[in-house]
Amino acid sequence: MDGELYLDAAATEPVSEQVVQAMMPFLTEAYANPASVHQPGRTAARALDAARHSFAADLGARADDVIFTSGGTEADNLAVKGIALARMATIRRQAANTSTDANAVTPRIIISAIEHPAVAQSADWMAKYFGFEVVRIPVDEQARVDLNALESRLAEADLPDDPDAGAWHSGTDHHGNRPVNRTALVSIMLANNEVGTIQPVAEIARIAHAHGVPLHVDAVQAAGQIPIRMHDWDLDALSVSGHKFGTPKGLGALLVRGRTPIEPVLSGGGQERGLRSGTQNVAGAVALAIGLHESVARIAAQHDRLVVSRNELIHAIEQAVPQAKLTGDPNHRLPGHASFIFPGVTGEALLVDLDARGIACSSGSACAIGRHEIPPTLLAMGVPEPIAKSALRLTFRRPLTPDEIRFTAAAIRDSCRSLGLQTA
Ligand code: PLP
């Protein structure tokens, strides 16, 4: 194999040539501030508007839903903190009007046990500074969220009907027919970063809405890899990050429906519907639109081939190292995502050894030399700590060639052997 085989696309992707070309004019001659009233400003504003329309369409959403941000982390923070803050006062008032139970006035945020830290720590921050209760819904051994647990944790937080309460959801009447719930929001990811499992978010939206609660979905790992239909699935807010689909790092968006209550977390000039102040990055917005559009076109062209090559890779690794065990849902998983545990070795040692053999991959969680965390999703799936430490994640955006598959499986076998594991 010539050069390093890059199997860490879930961490980040290279910027595509088309994206670079599309950005150039807005970094050079068309540099004006899109808020300026003069002609160059209007040119920049038109480009921003066109990018917003294209980007929204590729996610099954409307242009007015799009709030451009500095990436997935900011989008998740805005969603969790912004929606929780907007719903907090309403929940406290309604609870005080309708219930004598002091507990009822504690607002709640429901997340899954496998959310990215950008969601999980935002929820914990709301607990620390605003007294929210954070409920984590468990997952099974394939990282599928327990929908019965979600339903019952929502049901127990229903408050008595308040005839004066206005419901946030456009599908309800405004006379208390929908129960008021002390849950401010549910936040569950579309696809998991460590093990690639895809959650049934349309079903989760139905469950949350039946209790009058909005749903935020972190789609950072999924956008550009699988089709997303935000409105058809009835999602209220959706986070995406550009560097996972070919834009420079530090670009992303929160899509948030007009009906969803949300407060800004940044104060300033009122750009992006007042929800994300700061002069917009026009070249960045163009990059997001082009990068996503290219990736969505690629899904249509190569999805089946990608799945076949992923399954061949999984099979080849299982043949080469009998101790290897696939993690996550074998069927409902991202097409270019293969993740394993290798009981008997540590993922960190494996990563370093594979790097020396010309394969760049990761353990599936924040990982740097000297800062190797135990993958939290695997722990939530019930994998014992010493085995969770043996995790390895291989992620790619294009079908692998038979040579690449053979090379990878052989390199993993040789690495495992050199680390003391008996292999095939
Ligand atoms: N959410 C998930 C599921 C992710 O995998 C990541 C990054 O890997 C993020 C959020 C954060 O995105 P960003 O790197 O754009 O801040």
CSV table of C-alpha atoms and ligand atoms in Angstrom, one decimal:
chain,number,residue,atom,x,y,z
A,1,MET,CA,0.0,0.0,0.0
A,2,ASP,CA,1.4,3.4,-0.9
A,3,GLY,CA,1.2,5.9,1.9
A,4,GLU,CA,-1.1,5.8,4.9
A,5,LEU,CA,-4.6,4.2,4.5
A,6,TYR,CA,-6.9,6.7,6.1
A,7,LEU,CA,-9.7,4.9,8.0
A,8,ASP,CA,-10.7,7.7,10.3
A,9,ALA,CA,-13.4,9.6,8.3
A,10,ALA,CA,-15.7,9.8,11.4
A,11,ALA,CA,-13.0,12.0,13.1
A,12,THR,CA,-12.7,14.3,10.0
A,13,GLU,CA,-12.5,14.2,6.3
A,14,PRO,CA,-10.3,16.1,3.8
A,15,VAL,CA,-11.8,19.2,2.2
A,16,SER,CA,-13.0,18.4,-1.2
A,17,GLU,CA,-11.5,20.2,-4.3
A,18,GLN,CA,-15.0,21.4,-5.3
A,19,VAL,CA,-15.6,22.9,-1.9
A,20,VAL,CA,-12.2,24.8,-2.0
A,21,GLN,CA,-13.1,26.2,-5.5
A,22,ALA,CA,-16.6,27.2,-4.4
A,23,MET,CA,-15.3,29.1,-1.3
A,24,MET,CA,-12.5,31.0,-3.1
A,25,PRO,CA,-14.5,33.9,-4.6
A,26,PHE,CA,-15.9,34.6,-1.1
A,27,LEU,CA,-12.5,34.7,0.4
A,28,THR,CA,-11.1,37.0,-2.3
A,29,GLU,CA,-13.2,39.4,-4.5
A,30,ALA,CA,-16.7,38.8,-2.9
A,31,TYR,CA,-15.6,39.4,0.6
A,32,ALA,CA,-18.2,41.9,1.8
A,33,ASN,CA,-20.3,41.6,5.0
A,34,PRO,CA,-23.6,40.1,4.0
A,35,ALA,CA,-25.4,42.6,6.3
A,36,SER,CA,-24.0,45.6,4.4
A,37,VAL,CA,-26.6,47.4,2.2
A,38,HIS,CA,-24.2,48.2,-0.7
A,39,GLN,CA,-23.9,46.2,-3.8
A,40,PRO,CA,-21.0,43.9,-2.7
A,41,GLY,CA,-22.9,43.3,0.5
A,42,ARG,CA,-26.0,42.3,-1.4
A,43,THR,CA,-23.9,39.9,-3.5
A,44,ALA,CA,-22.6,38.2,-0.3
A,45,ALA,CA,-26.1,38.1,1.1
A,46,ARG,CA,-27.4,36.4,-2.0
A,47,ALA,CA,-24.7,33.7,-1.8
A,48,LEU,CA,-25.5,33.1,1.8
A,49,ASP,CA,-29.2,32.8,1.0
A,50,ALA,CA,-28.5,30.4,-1.9
A,51,ALA,CA,-26.3,28.3,0.4
A,52,ARG,CA,-29.0,28.2,3.1
A,53,HIS,CA,-31.6,27.0,0.6
A,54,SER,CA,-29.4,24.3,-0.9
A,55,PHE,CA,-28.2,23.1,2.5
A,56,ALA,CA,-31.7,22.9,4.0
A,57,ALA,CA,-33.1,21.0,0.9
A,58,ASP,CA,-30.4,18.3,1.3
A,59,LEU,CA,-31.6,17.7,4.9
A,60,GLY,CA,-35.3,17.7,4.1
A,61,ALA,CA,-35.7,21.1,5.8
A,62,ARG,CA,-36.6,24.7,5.0
A,63,ALA,CA,-34.1,27.5,4.5
A,64,ASP,CA,-35.5,29.4,7.5
A,65,ASP,CA,-34.6,26.5,9.8
A,66,VAL,CA,-30.9,26.9,9.3
A,67,ILE,CA,-28.8,28.6,11.9
A,68,PHE,CA,-25.1,28.5,10.8
A,69,THR,CA,-22.7,27.8,13.7
A,70,SER,CA,-19.0,27.2,14.3
A,71,GLY,CA,-19.6,23.4,14.2
A,72,GLY,CA,-21.4,20.5,15.8
A,73,THR,CA,-20.3,21.3,19.3
A,74,GLU,CA,-21.8,24.8,19.1
A,75,ALA,CA,-25.0,23.5,17.4
A,76,ASP,CA,-25.5,20.9,20.2
A,77,ASN,CA,-24.9,23.6,22.9
A,78,LEU,CA,-27.4,26.0,21.3
A,79,ALA,CA,-30.0,23.2,21.0
A,80,VAL,CA,-29.8,21.8,24.5
A,81,LYS,CA,-29.2,25.0,26.4
A,82,GLY,CA,-31.4,27.2,24.2
A,83,ILE,CA,-34.4,24.9,24.1
A,84,ALA,CA,-34.1,24.1,27.8
A,85,LEU,CA,-33.9,27.8,28.7
A,86,ALA,CA,-36.9,28.7,26.6
A,87,ARG,CA,-39.0,25.9,28.1
A,88,MET,CA,-37.9,26.4,31.7
A,89,ALA,CA,-40.1,29.3,32.6
A,90,THR,CA,-43.2,27.8,31.0
A,91,ILE,CA,-42.7,24.4,32.7
A,92,ARG,CA,-42.2,26.1,36.1
A,93,ARG,CA,-45.2,28.3,35.7
A,94,GLN,CA,-47.5,25.5,34.5
A,95,ALA,CA,-46.3,23.1,37.2
A,96,ALA,CA,-46.9,25.7,39.8
A,97,ASN,CA,-50.4,26.3,38.4
A,98,THR,CA,-51.5,22.7,38.2
A,99,SER,CA,-49.6,20.7,40.8
A,100,THR,CA,-49.0,20.7,44.5
A,101,ASP,CA,-46.0,18.3,44.1
A,102,ALA,CA,-42.9,20.3,44.7
A,103,ASN,CA,-40.9,17.9,42.6
A,104,ALA,CA,-43.1,18.7,39.6
A,105,VAL,CA,-41.5,22.1,39.2
A,106,THR,CA,-38.0,20.6,38.6
A,107,PRO,CA,-37.6,20.8,34.8
A,108,ARG,CA,-36.0,17.7,33.2
A,109,ILE,CA,-33.8,17.1,30.1
A,110,ILE,CA,-33.9,13.6,28.7
A,111,ILE,CA,-30.9,12.3,26.7
A,112,SER,CA,-29.6,8.9,25.8
A,113,ALA,CA,-26.8,7.2,27.7
A,114,ILE,CA,-24.5,7.4,24.6
A,115,GLU,CA,-24.7,11.1,23.6
A,116,HIS,CA,-21.6,13.0,22.5
A,117,PRO,CA,-20.2,15.2,25.3
A,118,ALA,CA,-21.4,18.3,23.5
A,119,VAL,CA,-25.0,17.2,24.3
A,120,ALA,CA,-24.4,15.3,27.6
A,121,GLN,CA,-22.2,18.1,29.1
A,122,SER,CA,-24.6,20.8,28.0
A,123,ALA,CA,-27.4,19.0,29.8
A,124,ASP,CA,-25.2,18.6,32.9
A,125,TRP,CA,-24.4,22.4,32.7
A,126,MET,CA,-28.2,23.1,32.8
A,127,ALA,CA,-28.4,20.8,35.9
A,128,LYS,CA,-25.5,22.6,37.6
A,129,TYR,CA,-26.6,26.2,36.9
A,130,PHE,CA,-30.4,26.0,36.5
A,131,GLY,CA,-31.5,23.0,38.6
A,132,PHE,CA,-32.5,20.7,35.8
A,133,GLU,CA,-32.8,17.0,36.4
A,134,VAL,CA,-30.9,15.0,33.6
A,135,VAL,CA,-32.3,11.6,32.8
A,136,ARG,CA,-30.2,9.2,30.7
A,137,ILE,CA,-32.1,6.6,28.8
A,138,PRO,CA,-30.2,3.3,28.7
A,139,VAL,CA,-29.2,1.4,25.5
A,140,ASP,CA,-29.0,-2.3,24.8
A,141,GLU,CA,-25.9,-4.3,23.9
A,142,GLN,CA,-26.0,-3.0,20.3
A,143,ALA,CA,-26.4,0.6,21.4
A,144,ARG,CA,-30.1,0.9,20.5
A,145,VAL,CA,-32.0,3.3,22.8
A,146,ASP,CA,-34.6,1.7,25.0
A,147,LEU,CA,-37.8,3.2,23.7
A,148,ASN,CA,-40.0,1.7,26.4
A,149,ALA,CA,-37.8,3.4,29.0
A,150,LEU,CA,-38.1,6.7,27.1
A,151,GLU,CA,-41.9,6.4,27.0
A,152,SER,CA,-42.1,5.7,30.7
A,153,ARG,CA,-39.7,8.4,31.8
A,154,LEU,CA,-41.8,10.9,29.7
A,155,ALA,CA,-45.1,9.5,31.1
A,156,GLU,CA,-44.0,9.9,34.7
A,157,ALA,CA,-43.2,13.6,34.0
A,158,ASP,CA,-46.6,14.5,32.6
A,159,LEU,CA,-48.3,17.2,34.6
A,160,PRO,CA,-52.0,17.7,35.0
A,161,ASP,CA,-53.6,19.6,32.1
A,162,ASP,CA,-53.6,23.3,32.4
A,163,PRO,CA,-56.4,24.8,30.3
A,164,ASP,CA,-54.5,28.1,30.1
A,165,ALA,CA,-51.3,26.6,28.9
A,166,GLY,CA,-50.2,27.3,25.4
A,167,ALA,CA,-48.7,24.2,23.7
A,168,TRP,CA,-45.5,24.8,21.7
A,169,HIS,CA,-46.2,22.1,19.1
A,170,SER,CA,-48.1,23.3,16.1
A,171,GLY,CA,-50.0,20.0,15.9
A,172,THR,CA,-51.8,20.6,19.2
A,173,ASP,CA,-54.7,22.8,20.1
A,174,HIS,CA,-54.1,25.5,22.6
A,175,HIS,CA,-56.6,24.4,25.2
A,176,GLY,CA,-54.7,21.8,27.2
A,177,ASN,CA,-55.6,18.7,25.2
A,178,ARG,CA,-52.0,17.7,25.1
A,179,PRO,CA,-50.4,17.0,28.5
A,180,VAL,CA,-47.9,19.5,29.8
A,181,ASN,CA,-44.7,17.7,30.6
A,182,ARG,CA,-41.9,18.9,32.8
A,183,THR,CA,-39.4,17.6,30.3
A,184,ALA,CA,-37.9,20.6,28.5
A,185,LEU,CA,-36.5,18.5,25.6
A,186,VAL,CA,-35.4,15.1,24.5
A,187,SER,CA,-32.0,14.9,22.8
A,188,ILE,CA,-31.0,11.7,21.0
A,189,MET,CA,-28.4,11.2,18.3
A,190,LEU,CA,-29.1,9.9,14.9
A,191,ALA,CA,-25.9,7.8,14.5
A,192,ASN,CA,-23.4,7.0,17.2
A,193,ASN,CA,-19.8,8.1,16.7
A,194,GLU,CA,-18.2,5.1,18.4
A,195,VAL,CA,-20.2,2.2,17.1
A,196,GLY,CA,-22.2,3.6,14.2
A,197,THR,CA,-25.7,2.4,15.4
A,198,ILE,CA,-28.6,4.4,13.9
A,199,GLN,CA,-31.5,5.3,16.1
A,200,PRO,CA,-35.2,5.4,14.9
A,201,VAL,CA,-35.5,9.1,15.4
A,202,ALA,CA,-38.9,9.5,13.6
A,203,GLU,CA,-40.3,7.0,16.1
A,204,ILE,CA,-38.6,8.9,18.9
A,205,ALA,CA,-40.2,12.1,17.7
A,206,ARG,CA,-43.6,10.5,17.8
A,207,ILE,CA,-43.0,9.4,21.4
A,208,ALA,CA,-41.7,12.8,22.6
A,209,HIS,CA,-44.5,14.7,20.8
A,210,ALA,CA,-47.2,12.5,22.4
A,211,HIS,CA,-46.0,14.1,25.6
A,212,GLY,CA,-45.7,17.6,24.2
A,213,VAL,CA,-41.9,17.6,24.3
A,214,PRO,CA,-39.6,18.8,21.5
A,215,LEU,CA,-36.9,16.5,20.1
A,216,HIS,CA,-33.3,17.6,19.2
A,217,VAL,CA,-31.2,15.1,17.1
A,218,ASP,CA,-27.4,15.3,16.9
A,219,ALA,CA,-26.9,14.2,13.3
A,220,VAL,CA,-23.2,15.1,13.2
A,221,GLN,CA,-22.1,11.5,12.3
A,222,ALA,CA,-25.0,10.9,10.0
A,223,ALA,CA,-25.3,14.0,7.8
A,224,GLY,CA,-23.8,13.3,4.4
A,225,GLN,CA,-23.6,9.5,5.1
A,226,ILE,CA,-27.3,8.5,5.2
A,227,PRO,CA,-30.4,10.4,3.9
A,228,ILE,CA,-32.0,12.8,6.4
A,229,ARG,CA,-35.6,14.1,6.1
A,230,MET,CA,-35.9,16.5,9.0
A,231,HIS,CA,-39.5,17.6,8.3
A,232,ASP,CA,-40.8,14.2,7.2
A,233,TRP,CA,-39.4,12.7,10.4
A,234,ASP,CA,-41.0,15.6,12.4
A,235,LEU,CA,-37.8,16.6,14.2
A,236,ASP,CA,-37.7,19.9,16.0
A,237,ALA,CA,-33.9,20.6,15.9
A,238,LEU,CA,-31.0,18.9,14.2
A,239,SER,CA,-27.2,19.5,14.6
A,240,VAL,CA,-24.7,18.9,11.8
A,241,SER,CA,-21.0,19.5,11.3
A,242,GLY,CA,-19.3,20.3,8.0
A,243,HIS,CA,-15.9,18.7,8.6
A,244,LYS,CA,-17.6,15.3,8.6
A,245,PHE,CA,-18.6,15.9,5.0
A,246,GLY,CA,-15.7,17.7,3.3
A,247,THR,CA,-15.7,21.3,4.5
A,248,PRO,CA,-13.0,23.0,6.6
A,249,LYS,CA,-13.3,22.4,10.4
A,250,GLY,CA,-15.2,24.9,12.5
A,251,LEU,CA,-18.4,25.0,10.3
A,252,GLY,CA,-21.8,23.5,11.1
A,253,ALA,CA,-25.4,24.3,11.7
A,254,LEU,CA,-28.3,23.9,14.0
A,255,LEU,CA,-31.6,23.5,12.0
A,256,VAL,CA,-34.5,24.6,14.2
A,257,ARG,CA,-38.1,24.8,13.2
A,258,GLY,CA,-40.0,28.0,13.7
A,259,ARG,CA,-42.4,26.3,16.2
A,260,THR,CA,-39.6,25.2,18.5
A,261,PRO,CA,-39.1,27.4,21.6
A,262,ILE,CA,-35.4,28.4,21.8
A,263,GLU,CA,-33.3,31.2,23.4
A,264,PRO,CA,-30.0,32.3,22.0
A,265,VAL,CA,-26.9,31.5,24.0
A,266,LEU,CA,-24.7,34.2,22.2
A,267,SER,CA,-25.8,37.8,22.4
A,268,GLY,CA,-24.9,40.4,19.8
A,269,GLY,CA,-26.0,41.7,16.4
A,270,GLY,CA,-29.0,39.4,16.0
A,271,GLN,CA,-27.8,37.5,12.9
A,272,GLU,CA,-29.3,34.0,12.1
A,273,ARG,CA,-32.8,34.8,13.4
A,274,GLY,CA,-31.3,36.3,16.5
A,275,LEU,CA,-30.2,32.8,17.5
A,276,ARG,CA,-26.6,33.1,16.6
A,277,SER,CA,-25.1,36.5,16.6
A,278,GLY,CA,-21.9,37.2,14.8
A,279,THR,CA,-21.0,38.2,11.2
A,280,GLN,CA,-21.8,35.2,9.0
A,281,ASN,CA,-19.1,33.2,7.4
A,282,VAL,CA,-20.3,33.4,3.8
A,283,ALA,CA,-17.5,31.2,2.4
A,284,GLY,CA,-18.2,28.7,5.2
A,285,ALA,CA,-21.9,28.6,4.4
A,286,VAL,CA,-21.1,28.0,0.7
A,287,ALA,CA,-18.7,25.2,1.8
A,288,LEU,CA,-21.4,23.6,3.9
A,289,ALA,CA,-23.9,23.7,1.0
A,290,ILE,CA,-21.5,22.3,-1.6
A,291,GLY,CA,-19.9,19.7,0.8
A,292,LEU,CA,-23.3,18.4,1.9
A,293,HIS,CA,-24.6,18.3,-1.7
A,294,GLU,CA,-21.6,16.3,-3.0
A,295,SER,CA,-21.9,13.9,-0.1
A,296,VAL,CA,-25.7,13.4,-0.6
A,297,ALA,CA,-25.1,12.7,-4.3
A,298,ARG,CA,-22.4,10.2,-3.3
A,299,ILE,CA,-24.8,8.4,-1.0
A,300,ALA,CA,-27.2,7.9,-3.9
A,301,ALA,CA,-24.3,6.7,-6.2
A,302,GLN,CA,-22.4,4.4,-3.8
A,303,HIS,CA,-24.4,3.5,-0.7
A,304,ASP,CA,-24.9,-0.2,-1.6
A,305,ARG,CA,-21.2,-0.7,-2.7
A,306,LEU,CA,-20.1,1.0,0.5
A,307,VAL,CA,-22.2,-1.4,2.6
A,308,VAL,CA,-20.9,-4.4,0.7
A,309,SER,CA,-17.3,-3.4,1.2
A,310,ARG,CA,-17.9,-2.6,4.9
A,311,ASN,CA,-19.3,-6.1,5.3
A,312,GLU,CA,-16.4,-7.6,3.5
A,313,LEU,CA,-14.0,-5.7,5.8
A,314,ILE,CA,-15.9,-7.0,8.9
A,315,HIS,CA,-15.8,-10.5,7.6
A,316,ALA,CA,-12.1,-10.3,6.7
A,317,ILE,CA,-11.2,-9.0,10.2
A,318,GLU,CA,-13.3,-11.7,11.9
A,319,GLN,CA,-11.5,-14.3,9.9
A,320,ALA,CA,-8.0,-12.9,10.6
A,321,VAL,CA,-8.6,-12.4,14.3
A,322,PRO,CA,-11.1,-14.9,15.8
A,323,GLN,CA,-11.3,-12.9,19.1
A,324,ALA,CA,-12.6,-9.7,17.2
A,325,LYS,CA,-16.1,-8.8,18.0
A,326,LEU,CA,-18.2,-6.3,16.0
A,327,THR,CA,-19.7,-3.6,18.2
A,328,GLY,CA,-23.0,-1.8,17.5
A,329,ASP,CA,-26.0,-2.9,15.5
A,330,PRO,CA,-24.8,-5.2,12.6
A,331,ASN,CA,-27.6,-4.0,10.3
A,332,HIS,CA,-28.8,-0.5,11.4
A,333,ARG,CA,-25.3,1.1,11.3
A,334,LEU,CA,-23.6,3.8,9.2
A,335,PRO,CA,-22.5,2.4,5.8
A,336,GLY,CA,-18.8,3.2,6.2
A,337,HIS,CA,-18.4,2.3,9.8
A,338,ALA,CA,-16.8,-0.9,11.2
A,339,SER,CA,-16.0,-1.0,14.9
A,340,PHE,CA,-14.7,-3.8,17.0
A,341,ILE,CA,-13.4,-4.9,20.4
A,342,PHE,CA,-10.3,-7.2,20.5
A,343,PRO,CA,-10.4,-8.7,24.0
A,344,GLY,CA,-6.8,-9.3,25.1
A,345,VAL,CA,-5.2,-6.1,23.7
A,346,THR,CA,-5.6,-2.4,24.3
A,347,GLY,CA,-7.0,-0.2,21.6
A,348,GLU,CA,-4.3,2.4,22.3
A,349,ALA,CA,-1.5,-0.1,21.6
A,350,LEU,CA,-3.3,-1.3,18.6
A,351,LEU,CA,-3.8,2.2,17.2
A,352,VAL,CA,-0.1,3.0,17.6
A,353,ASP,CA,1.0,-0.3,16.0
A,354,LEU,CA,-1.4,0.0,13.1
A,355,ASP,CA,-0.2,3.6,12.5
A,356,ALA,CA,3.3,2.2,12.1
A,357,ARG,CA,1.9,-0.3,9.6
A,358,GLY,CA,0.3,2.5,7.6
A,359,ILE,CA,-3.3,2.5,8.8
A,360,ALA,CA,-4.8,5.6,10.4
A,361,CYS,CA,-7.8,4.8,12.6
A,362,SER,CA,-9.1,5.5,16.1
A,363,SER,CA,-10.6,3.9,19.2
A,364,GLY,CA,-14.0,5.7,18.7
A,365,SER,CA,-13.7,8.3,21.4
A,366,ALA,CA,-11.6,11.4,22.1
A,367,CYS,CA,-8.2,9.9,21.8
A,368,ALA,CA,-4.7,11.3,21.9
A,369,ILE,CA,-1.4,9.9,23.0
A,370,GLY,CA,-1.5,10.1,26.8
A,371,ARG,CA,-5.2,10.8,27.0
A,372,HIS,CA,-6.9,7.6,26.1
A,373,GLU,CA,-10.5,7.5,27.5
A,374,ILE,CA,-12.5,4.4,27.9
A,375,PRO,CA,-15.1,4.6,25.1
A,376,PRO,CA,-18.3,5.7,27.0
A,377,THR,CA,-20.7,4.2,24.5
A,378,LEU,CA,-19.2,0.7,25.0
A,379,LEU,CA,-19.6,1.1,28.8
A,380,ALA,CA,-23.2,2.1,28.4
A,381,MET,CA,-23.7,-1.0,26.2
A,382,GLY,CA,-22.6,-3.1,29.2
A,383,VAL,CA,-19.1,-3.9,27.8
A,384,PRO,CA,-16.8,-4.5,30.9
A,385,GLU,CA,-14.2,-1.8,31.3
A,386,PRO,CA,-11.0,-3.8,30.4
A,387,ILE,CA,-12.7,-5.0,27.2
A,388,ALA,CA,-14.0,-1.6,26.3
A,389,LYS,CA,-10.4,-0.5,26.3
A,390,SER,CA,-9.7,-2.7,23.3
A,391,ALA,CA,-12.0,-0.8,21.0
A,392,LEU,CA,-11.0,0.1,17.4
A,393,ARG,CA,-13.0,2.1,14.9
A,394,LEU,CA,-12.5,2.0,11.1
A,395,THR,CA,-14.5,4.6,9.1
A,396,PHE,CA,-14.4,5.5,5.4
A,397,ARG,CA,-16.5,7.4,2.9
A,398,ARG,CA,-15.8,5.4,-0.3
A,399,PRO,CA,-15.9,1.6,-0.9
A,400,LEU,CA,-12.6,0.0,0.0
A,401,THR,CA,-10.8,-2.0,-2.7
A,402,PRO,CA,-10.2,-5.8,-2.2
A,403,ASP,CA,-6.5,-5.0,-1.7
A,404,GLU,CA,-7.3,-2.4,1.0
A,405,ILE,CA,-9.5,-4.9,2.8
A,406,ARG,CA,-6.9,-7.6,2.7
A,407,PHE,CA,-4.2,-5.2,3.7
A,408,THR,CA,-6.2,-3.9,6.7
A,409,ALA,CA,-7.2,-7.4,8.0
A,410,ALA,CA,-3.6,-8.6,7.7
A,411,ALA,CA,-2.3,-5.5,9.4
A,412,ILE,CA,-4.8,-5.9,12.3
A,413,ARG,CA,-3.9,-9.6,12.6
A,414,ASP,CA,-0.1,-8.8,12.7
A,415,SER,CA,-0.7,-6.0,15.2
A,416,CYS,CA,-2.7,-8.3,17.5
A,417,ARG,CA,0.0,-11.0,17.2
A,418,SER,CA,2.8,-8.5,18.0
A,419,LEU,CA,0.7,-7.5,21.1
A,420,GLY,CA,0.6,-11.0,22.3
A,421,LEU,CA,-2.8,-12.2,21.0
A,422,GLN,CA,-3.0,-15.7,19.4
A,423,THR,CA,-4.6,-15.2,16.0
A,424,ALA,CA,-5.6,-17.3,12.9
B,1,PLP,N1,-21.6,15.2,17.9
B,1,PLP,C1,-21.1,14.0,17.5
B,1,PLP,C2,-21.9,12.8,17.4
B,1,PLP,C3,-19.8,14.0,17.0
B,1,PLP,O1,-19.2,12.8,16.6
B,1,PLP,C4,-19.0,15.2,17.1
B,1,PLP,C5,-17.6,15.2,16.6
B,1,PLP,O2,-17.0,14.2,16.4
B,1,PLP,C6,-19.6,16.3,17.5
B,1,PLP,C7,-20.9,16.3,18.0
B,1,PLP,C8,-18.9,17.6,17.6
B,1,PLP,O3,-18.7,18.2,16.3
B,1,PLP,P1,-17.6,19.3,16.0
B,1,PLP,O4,-16.3,18.6,15.9
B,1,PLP,O5,-18.0,19.9,14.7
B,1,PLP,O6,-17.6,20.3,17.1
